[in-house]
């Protein structure tokens, strides 16, 4: 039996930090998506930091799926993201929290992080803390429904197979 003893004092001169990392994996017949969430409270920080990162693999090829594998022109994607924030009700919370520099922007920064939903009906691009909104608004997930996105950005043949028929045909 372990005994819990009271702490008589804490040395305030010693640095204390906390880091928590969690991972998960989801797969279907075509895609494997790894999710890594982290929370950190570094010594001396005013508040903690947290993040979520996604990595999607094509099960048939073993290759990592990138946004450039899904859209023909990533410059047009950055413009489409700005329109999705302004036009789609599902992205209202992000629209209301944007930094001033992005409120009327014609294009958003290229996201480094995204996930494809399990039904393959949408791409969700993810911006981390401080990227497009203040810390208090959190991590931002911008929903891009495929039917809507395909009207704004040409999809690659790979994406058409992935999203169009729900199955990848070699």
Coordinates of N, CA and C in Angstrom, one line a residue:
X1 N 0.8 -1.2 0.0 CA 0.0 0.0 0.0 C 0.9 1.3 0.0
X2 N 0.6 2.1 -0.9 CA 1.3 3.4 -1.0 C 0.7 4.4 -0.1
X3 N 1.5 5.1 0.6 CA 1.1 6.1 1.5 C 1.2 7.5 0.9
X4 N 0.2 8.3 1.0 CA 0.2 9.6 0.5 C 0.6 10.5 1.6
X5 N 1.7 11.2 1.4 CA 2.3 12.1 2.4 C 2.0 13.6 2.0
X6 N 1.7 14.4 2.9 CA 1.5 15.8 2.6 C 2.9 16.5 2.1
X7 N 2.8 17.4 1.2 CA 3.9 18.1 0.8 C 4.1 19.3 1.7
X8 N 5.3 19.4 2.3 CA 5.5 20.5 3.2 C 5.8 21.8 2.6
X9 N 6.4 21.7 1.4 CA 6.7 23.0 0.7 C 7.0 22.7 -0.8
X10 N 6.8 23.7 -1.6 CA 7.2 23.5 -3.0 C 8.2 24.5 -3.3
X11 N 9.3 24.1 -4.0 CA 10.4 25.0 -4.4 C 9.9 25.8 -5.6
X12 N 9.6 27.0 -5.3 CA 9.1 27.9 -6.4 C 10.1 28.3 -7.4
X13 N 11.4 28.0 -7.1 CA 12.5 28.4 -8.0 C 12.7 27.3 -9.1
X14 N 12.1 26.2 -8.9 CA 12.3 25.1 -9.9 C 11.2 25.2 -11.0
X15 N 11.6 25.0 -12.3 CA 10.6 25.1 -13.3 C 9.7 23.8 -13.4
X16 N 8.4 24.1 -13.6 CA 7.5 23.0 -13.8 C 6.7 23.2 -15.1
X17 N 6.6 22.1 -15.8 CA 5.8 22.1 -17.1 C 5.0 20.9 -17.2
X18 N 4.0 20.9 -18.1 CA 3.2 19.7 -18.3 C 3.0 19.5 -19.8
X19 N 3.1 18.3 -20.3 CA 2.8 18.0 -21.7 C 2.0 16.7 -21.7
X20 N 0.9 16.7 -22.4 CA 0.1 15.5 -22.6 C -0.2 15.3 -24.1
X21 N 0.1 14.1 -24.6 CA -0.1 13.8 -26.0 C -0.9 12.6 -26.1
X22 N -2.0 12.7 -26.9 CA -2.9 11.5 -27.2 C -3.0 11.3 -28.7
X23 N -3.1 10.1 -29.0 CA -3.2 9.7 -30.5 C -4.3 8.7 -30.7
X24 N -4.9 8.8 -31.9 CA -5.9 7.8 -32.3 C -5.8 7.5 -33.8
X25 N -6.4 6.4 -34.2 CA -6.3 6.0 -35.6 C -7.7 5.6 -36.0
X26 N -8.2 6.0 -37.2 CA -9.5 5.6 -37.7 C -9.2 5.1 -39.2
X27 N -9.8 4.1 -39.6 CA -9.6 3.6 -40.9 C -10.9 3.1 -41.5
X28 N -11.0 3.2 -42.9 CA -12.0 2.6 -43.6 C -11.4 1.8 -44.7
X29 N -12.1 1.4 -45.7 CA -11.5 0.6 -46.8 C -10.5 1.3 -47.6
X30 N -10.5 2.7 -47.6 CA -9.6 3.4 -48.4 C -8.6 4.3 -47.7
X31 N -9.0 4.8 -46.6 CA -8.1 5.8 -45.9 C -7.9 5.4 -44.4
X32 N -6.7 5.8 -44.0 CA -6.3 5.7 -42.6 C -6.0 7.1 -42.1
X33 N -6.6 7.5 -41.0 CA -6.4 8.9 -40.5 C -5.9 8.8 -39.1
X34 N -4.7 9.3 -38.9 CA -4.1 9.4 -37.5 C -4.4 10.8 -37.0
X35 N -4.8 10.8 -35.7 CA -5.0 12.1 -35.1 C -4.1 12.2 -33.8
X36 N -3.4 13.3 -33.7 CA -2.5 13.5 -32.6 C -3.0 14.8 -31.9
X37 N -3.4 14.7 -30.6 CA -3.7 15.9 -29.9 C -2.7 16.1 -28.8
X38 N -2.3 17.4 -28.6 CA -1.4 17.7 -27.5 C -1.9 18.9 -26.7
X39 N -1.5 18.8 -25.4 CA -1.8 19.9 -24.5 C -0.5 20.2 -23.8
X40 N -0.1 21.4 -23.7 CA 1.2 21.8 -23.0 C 1.0 23.0 -22.1
X41 N 1.5 23.0 -21.0 CA 1.5 24.2 -20.1 C 3.0 24.4 -19.8
X42 N 3.7 25.2 -20.6 CA 5.1 25.4 -20.4 C 5.4 26.3 -19.1
X43 N 6.5 26.0 -18.5 CA 6.9 26.8 -17.4 C 6.9 28.3 -17.7
X44 N 6.3 29.1 -16.9 CA 6.3 30.6 -17.1 C 5.2 31.1 -18.0
X45 N 4.5 30.2 -18.7 CA 3.5 30.7 -19.7 C 2.3 31.2 -19.0
X46 N 1.6 32.2 -19.7 CA 0.4 32.7 -19.1 C -0.8 31.8 -19.2
X47 N -0.7 30.9 -20.2 CA -1.8 29.9 -20.4 C -1.2 28.7 -21.1
X48 N -2.0 27.6 -21.2 CA -1.5 26.5 -21.9 C -1.7 26.6 -23.4
X49 N -1.1 25.7 -24.1 CA -1.3 25.6 -25.6 C -1.7 24.2 -25.9
X50 N -2.5 24.1 -27.0 CA -3.0 22.8 -27.4 C -3.0 22.8 -28.9
X51 N -3.0 21.6 -29.4 CA -3.1 21.4 -30.9 C -3.7 20.1 -31.3
X52 N -4.1 20.0 -32.5 CA -4.5 18.8 -33.1 C -3.9 18.7 -34.5
X53 N -3.4 17.5 -34.8 CA -2.8 17.3 -36.1 C -3.3 16.0 -36.7
X54 N -3.5 16.1 -38.0 CA -4.1 14.9 -38.7 C -3.1 14.5 -39.8
X55 N -3.0 13.2 -40.0 CA -2.2 12.6 -41.1 C -3.1 11.5 -41.7
X56 N -3.4 11.6 -43.0 CA -4.2 10.7 -43.7 C -3.4 9.9 -44.7
X57 N -3.5 8.6 -44.7 CA -2.8 7.7 -45.7 C -3.8 7.0 -46.6
X58 N -3.4 6.8 -47.8 CA -4.2 6.0 -48.8 C -3.8 4.6 -48.5
X59 N -4.8 3.7 -48.2 CA -4.4 2.3 -47.8 C -3.9 1.5 -49.0
X60 N -4.4 1.9 -50.2 CA -3.9 1.1 -51.4 C -2.5 1.4 -51.8
X61 N -2.1 2.7 -51.7 CA -0.8 3.1 -52.2 C 0.2 3.3 -51.0
X62 N -0.3 3.5 -49.8 CA 0.5 3.8 -48.6 C 1.0 5.2 -48.6
X63 N 0.6 6.0 -49.5 CA 1.0 7.4 -49.6 C 0.2 8.3 -48.7
X64 N 0.9 9.4 -48.2 CA 0.2 10.4 -47.4 C -0.7 11.2 -48.4
X65 N -1.9 11.5 -48.0 CA -2.8 12.3 -48.8 C -2.6 13.8 -48.4
X66 N -2.2 14.6 -49.4 CA -2.0 16.0 -49.2 C -3.1 16.8 -49.9
X67 N -3.3 18.1 -49.5 CA -4.3 18.9 -50.1 C -4.1 19.0 -51.6
X68 N -2.8 19.0 -52.0 CA -2.4 19.1 -53.4 C -2.8 17.9 -54.2
X69 N -3.1 16.8 -53.5 CA -3.6 15.5 -54.2 C -5.1 15.6 -54.4
X70 N -5.7 16.6 -53.8 CA -7.2 16.7 -53.9 C -7.7 17.8 -54.8
X71 N -6.9 18.9 -54.8 CA -7.3 20.1 -55.6 C -6.3 20.4 -56.6
X72 N -6.7 20.8 -57.8 CA -5.7 21.1 -58.9 C -4.9 22.3 -58.6
X73 N -5.5 23.3 -57.9 CA -4.8 24.6 -57.7 C -5.0 25.0 -56.2
X74 N -3.9 24.9 -55.4 CA -4.0 25.3 -54.0 C -4.2 26.8 -53.8
X75 N -3.8 27.6 -54.8 CA -4.1 29.1 -54.7 C -5.6 29.3 -54.7
X76 N -6.3 28.6 -55.6 CA -7.8 28.7 -55.6 C -8.4 28.1 -54.3
X77 N -7.8 27.1 -53.7 CA -8.3 26.6 -52.5 C -8.2 27.6 -51.4
X78 N -7.2 28.4 -51.3 CA -7.1 29.5 -50.3 C -8.2 30.5 -50.5
X79 N -8.5 30.8 -51.7 CA -9.7 31.7 -52.0 C -11.0 31.0 -51.6
X80 N -11.1 29.8 -51.9 CA -12.4 29.0 -51.6 C -12.6 29.0 -50.1
X81 N -11.5 28.8 -49.3 CA -11.6 28.8 -47.8 C -12.2 30.1 -47.3
X82 N -11.7 31.3 -47.9 CA -12.2 32.6 -47.5 C -13.7 32.7 -47.8
X83 N -14.1 32.2 -49.0 CA -15.5 32.2 -49.3 C -16.3 31.3 -48.4
X84 N -15.8 30.1 -48.1 CA -16.5 29.2 -47.2 C -16.7 29.8 -45.8
X85 N -15.7 30.6 -45.3 CA -15.9 31.2 -44.0 C -17.0 32.3 -44.1
X86 N -17.0 33.0 -45.2 CA -18.0 34.1 -45.4 C -19.4 33.6 -45.7
X87 N -19.5 32.6 -46.5 CA -20.8 32.2 -47.1 C -21.5 31.0 -46.5
X88 N -20.8 30.1 -45.8 CA -21.4 28.9 -45.3 C -21.7 29.1 -43.8
X89 N -23.0 28.8 -43.5 CA -23.4 29.0 -42.1 C -22.7 28.1 -41.1
X90 N -22.2 26.9 -41.6 CA -21.5 26.0 -40.7 C -20.2 26.6 -40.2
X91 N -19.7 27.6 -40.9 CA -18.4 28.3 -40.5 C -18.6 29.6 -39.8
X92 N -19.9 29.9 -39.4 CA -20.2 31.2 -38.8 C -19.4 31.5 -37.6
X93 N -19.1 30.5 -36.7 CA -18.3 30.8 -35.5 C -16.9 31.3 -35.8
X94 N -16.3 30.8 -36.8 CA -15.0 31.2 -37.3 C -15.1 32.7 -37.8
X95 N -16.1 32.9 -38.7 CA -16.4 34.2 -39.3 C -16.5 35.3 -38.2
X96 N -17.1 35.0 -37.1 CA -17.4 36.0 -36.1 C -16.1 36.2 -35.2
X97 N -15.1 35.4 -35.3 CA -14.0 35.5 -34.4 C -12.7 35.8 -35.1
X98 N -12.7 36.0 -36.5 CA -11.5 36.2 -37.2 C -10.7 37.5 -36.7
X99 N -9.4 37.4 -36.8 CA -8.6 38.6 -36.7 C -9.0 39.6 -37.8
X100 N -8.9 40.9 -37.5 CA -9.3 41.9 -38.4 C -8.7 41.7 -39.8
X101 N -7.5 41.3 -39.9 CA -6.8 41.2 -41.2 C -7.5 40.1 -42.1
X102 N -8.3 39.2 -41.5 CA -8.9 38.2 -42.3 C -10.4 38.4 -42.5
X103 N -11.0 39.4 -41.8 CA -12.5 39.6 -41.9 C -13.0 39.8 -43.3
X104 N -12.2 40.6 -44.1 CA -12.7 40.8 -45.5 C -11.7 40.2 -46.5
X105 N -10.9 39.3 -46.1 CA -9.8 38.7 -47.0 C -10.4 38.0 -48.1
X106 N -9.8 38.1 -49.3 CA -10.1 37.3 -50.5 C -9.6 35.9 -50.5
X107 N -8.6 35.7 -49.6 CA -8.0 34.4 -49.5 C -7.4 34.2 -48.1
X108 N -7.4 33.0 -47.7 CA -6.9 32.7 -46.4 C -5.5 32.0 -46.6
X109 N -4.7 32.0 -45.5 CA -3.4 31.3 -45.6 C -3.6 29.8 -45.9
X110 N -2.7 29.2 -46.6 CA -2.7 27.8 -46.9 C -2.6 27.0 -45.6
X111 N -3.7 26.2 -45.3 CA -3.6 25.4 -44.1 C -2.6 24.3 -44.2
X112 N -1.9 23.9 -43.1 CA -1.0 22.8 -43.2 C -1.7 21.5 -42.6
X113 N -2.9 21.7 -42.2 CA -3.6 20.6 -41.5 C -5.0 20.5 -42.0
X114 N -5.4 19.2 -42.2 CA -6.8 19.0 -42.7 C -7.2 17.5 -42.4
X115 N -8.5 17.3 -42.5 CA -9.0 15.9 -42.3 C -10.1 15.7 -43.3
X116 N -10.3 14.5 -43.8 CA -11.4 14.1 -44.6 C -12.4 13.4 -43.7
X117 N -13.7 13.9 -43.7 CA -14.6 13.3 -42.8 C -14.9 11.8 -43.1
X118 N -15.4 11.0 -42.2 CA -15.5 9.6 -42.4 C -16.5 9.2 -43.5
X119 N -17.5 10.1 -43.8 CA -18.4 9.8 -44.9 C -17.9 10.3 -46.2
X120 N -16.7 10.9 -46.2 CA -16.1 11.5 -47.4 C -17.0 12.5 -48.1
X121 N -17.7 13.3 -47.3 CA -18.6 14.4 -47.9 C -17.9 15.7 -47.7
X122 N -16.8 15.8 -47.0 CA -16.2 17.1 -46.8 C -14.8 17.0 -46.4
X123 N -14.1 18.1 -46.7 CA -12.7 18.3 -46.2 C -12.8 19.4 -45.1
X124 N -12.2 19.1 -44.0 CA -12.2 20.1 -43.0 C -10.7 20.6 -42.8
X125 N -10.5 21.9 -43.1 CA -9.2 22.4 -43.0 C -9.1 23.0 -41.6
X126 N -7.9 22.9 -41.0 CA -7.7 23.2 -39.6 C -6.6 24.2 -39.4
X127 N -6.9 25.3 -38.7 CA -6.0 26.3 -38.4 C -5.7 26.3 -36.8
X128 N -4.5 26.3 -36.5 CA -4.1 26.3 -35.1 C -4.4 27.6 -34.3
X129 N -4.0 27.5 -33.0 CA -4.2 28.7 -32.2 C -3.4 29.9 -32.8
X130 N -4.0 31.0 -32.7 CA -3.4 32.3 -33.2 C -3.2 32.4 -34.7
X131 N -3.5 31.4 -35.5 CA -3.3 31.5 -36.9 C -4.3 32.5 -37.6
X132 N -5.5 32.4 -37.3 CA -6.5 33.3 -38.0 C -7.5 33.9 -37.0
X133 N -7.4 33.4 -35.7 CA -8.3 34.0 -34.7 C -7.5 34.1 -33.4
X134 N -8.0 34.9 -32.4 CA -7.4 34.9 -31.1 C -7.4 33.6 -30.4
X135 N -6.6 33.5 -29.4 CA -6.5 32.3 -28.6 C -7.8 31.8 -28.0
X136 N -8.6 32.8 -27.5 CA -9.9 32.5 -26.8 C -10.9 31.8 -27.8
X137 N -10.7 31.9 -29.1 CA -11.6 31.2 -30.0 C -11.2 29.8 -30.3
X138 N -10.0 29.4 -29.9 CA -9.5 28.1 -30.1 C -9.0 27.7 -31.5
X139 N -8.9 26.4 -31.7 CA -8.5 25.8 -33.0 C -9.7 26.0 -33.9
X140 N -9.4 26.4 -35.1 CA -10.5 26.6 -36.1 C -10.6 25.5 -37.1
X141 N -11.8 25.0 -37.3 CA -12.0 23.9 -38.3 C -13.0 24.5 -39.3
X142 N -12.5 24.7 -40.6 CA -13.3 25.2 -41.6 C -13.9 24.1 -42.5
X143 N -15.2 24.0 -42.5 CA -15.9 22.9 -43.3 C -16.0 23.3 -44.7
X144 N -15.5 22.4 -45.6 CA -15.6 22.6 -47.1 C -16.4 21.4 -47.6
X145 N -17.7 21.5 -47.7 CA -18.5 20.3 -48.3 C -18.0 20.1 -49.8
X146 N -17.8 18.9 -50.1 CA -17.3 18.5 -51.4 C -18.1 19.1 -52.6
X147 N -19.5 18.9 -52.4 CA -20.3 19.4 -53.5 C -20.1 20.9 -53.7
X148 N -19.9 21.7 -52.6 CA -19.6 23.1 -52.7 C -18.2 23.4 -53.2
X149 N -17.3 22.7 -52.6 CA -15.9 22.9 -53.0 C -15.6 22.7 -54.5
X150 N -16.2 21.6 -55.0 CA -16.0 21.3 -56.4 C -16.5 22.4 -57.4
X151 N -17.4 23.3 -56.9 CA -17.8 24.4 -57.7 C -16.9 25.6 -57.7
X152 N -16.0 25.6 -56.7 CA -15.0 26.7 -56.5 C -13.6 26.3 -56.9
X153 N -13.2 25.0 -56.8 CA -11.9 24.6 -57.1 C -12.0 23.3 -57.9
X154 N -11.3 23.2 -59.0 CA -11.3 21.9 -59.7 C -10.6 20.8 -58.9
X155 N -11.3 19.7 -58.8 CA -10.8 18.5 -58.0 C -9.9 17.7 -58.9
X156 N -8.9 17.1 -58.4 CA -8.0 16.2 -59.1 C -8.8 14.9 -59.5
X157 N -8.3 14.1 -60.4 CA -8.9 12.8 -60.7 C -8.9 11.9 -59.5
X158 N -7.9 12.0 -58.7 CA -7.8 11.2 -57.5 C -9.0 11.6 -56.5
X159 N -9.2 12.9 -56.3 CA -10.2 13.3 -55.5 C -11.6 12.9 -56.0
X160 N -11.8 13.0 -57.3 CA -13.1 12.7 -57.9 C -13.4 11.2 -57.6
X161 N -12.4 10.4 -57.7 CA -12.6 8.9 -57.4 C -12.9 8.8 -55.9
X162 N -12.1 9.4 -55.1 CA -12.2 9.3 -53.6 C -13.6 9.8 -53.1
X163 N -14.0 11.0 -53.6 CA -15.3 11.6 -53.1 C -16.5 11.2 -54.0
X164 N -16.2 11.1 -55.3 CA -17.4 10.9 -56.2 C -18.1 9.6 -56.1
X165 N -17.4 8.5 -56.1 CA -18.1 7.2 -56.0 C -18.0 6.6 -54.7
X166 N -17.2 7.2 -53.8 CA -17.1 6.6 -52.5 C -16.1 5.4 -52.5
X167 N -15.5 5.1 -53.7 CA -14.6 4.1 -53.7 C -13.4 4.5 -54.7
X168 N -12.3 4.0 -54.3 CA -11.1 4.4 -55.2 C -10.9 3.2 -56.2
X169 N -10.9 3.7 -57.5 CA -10.7 2.7 -58.6 C -9.4 2.9 -59.2
X170 N -8.5 2.0 -59.2 CA -7.2 2.1 -59.7 C -7.2 2.3 -61.2

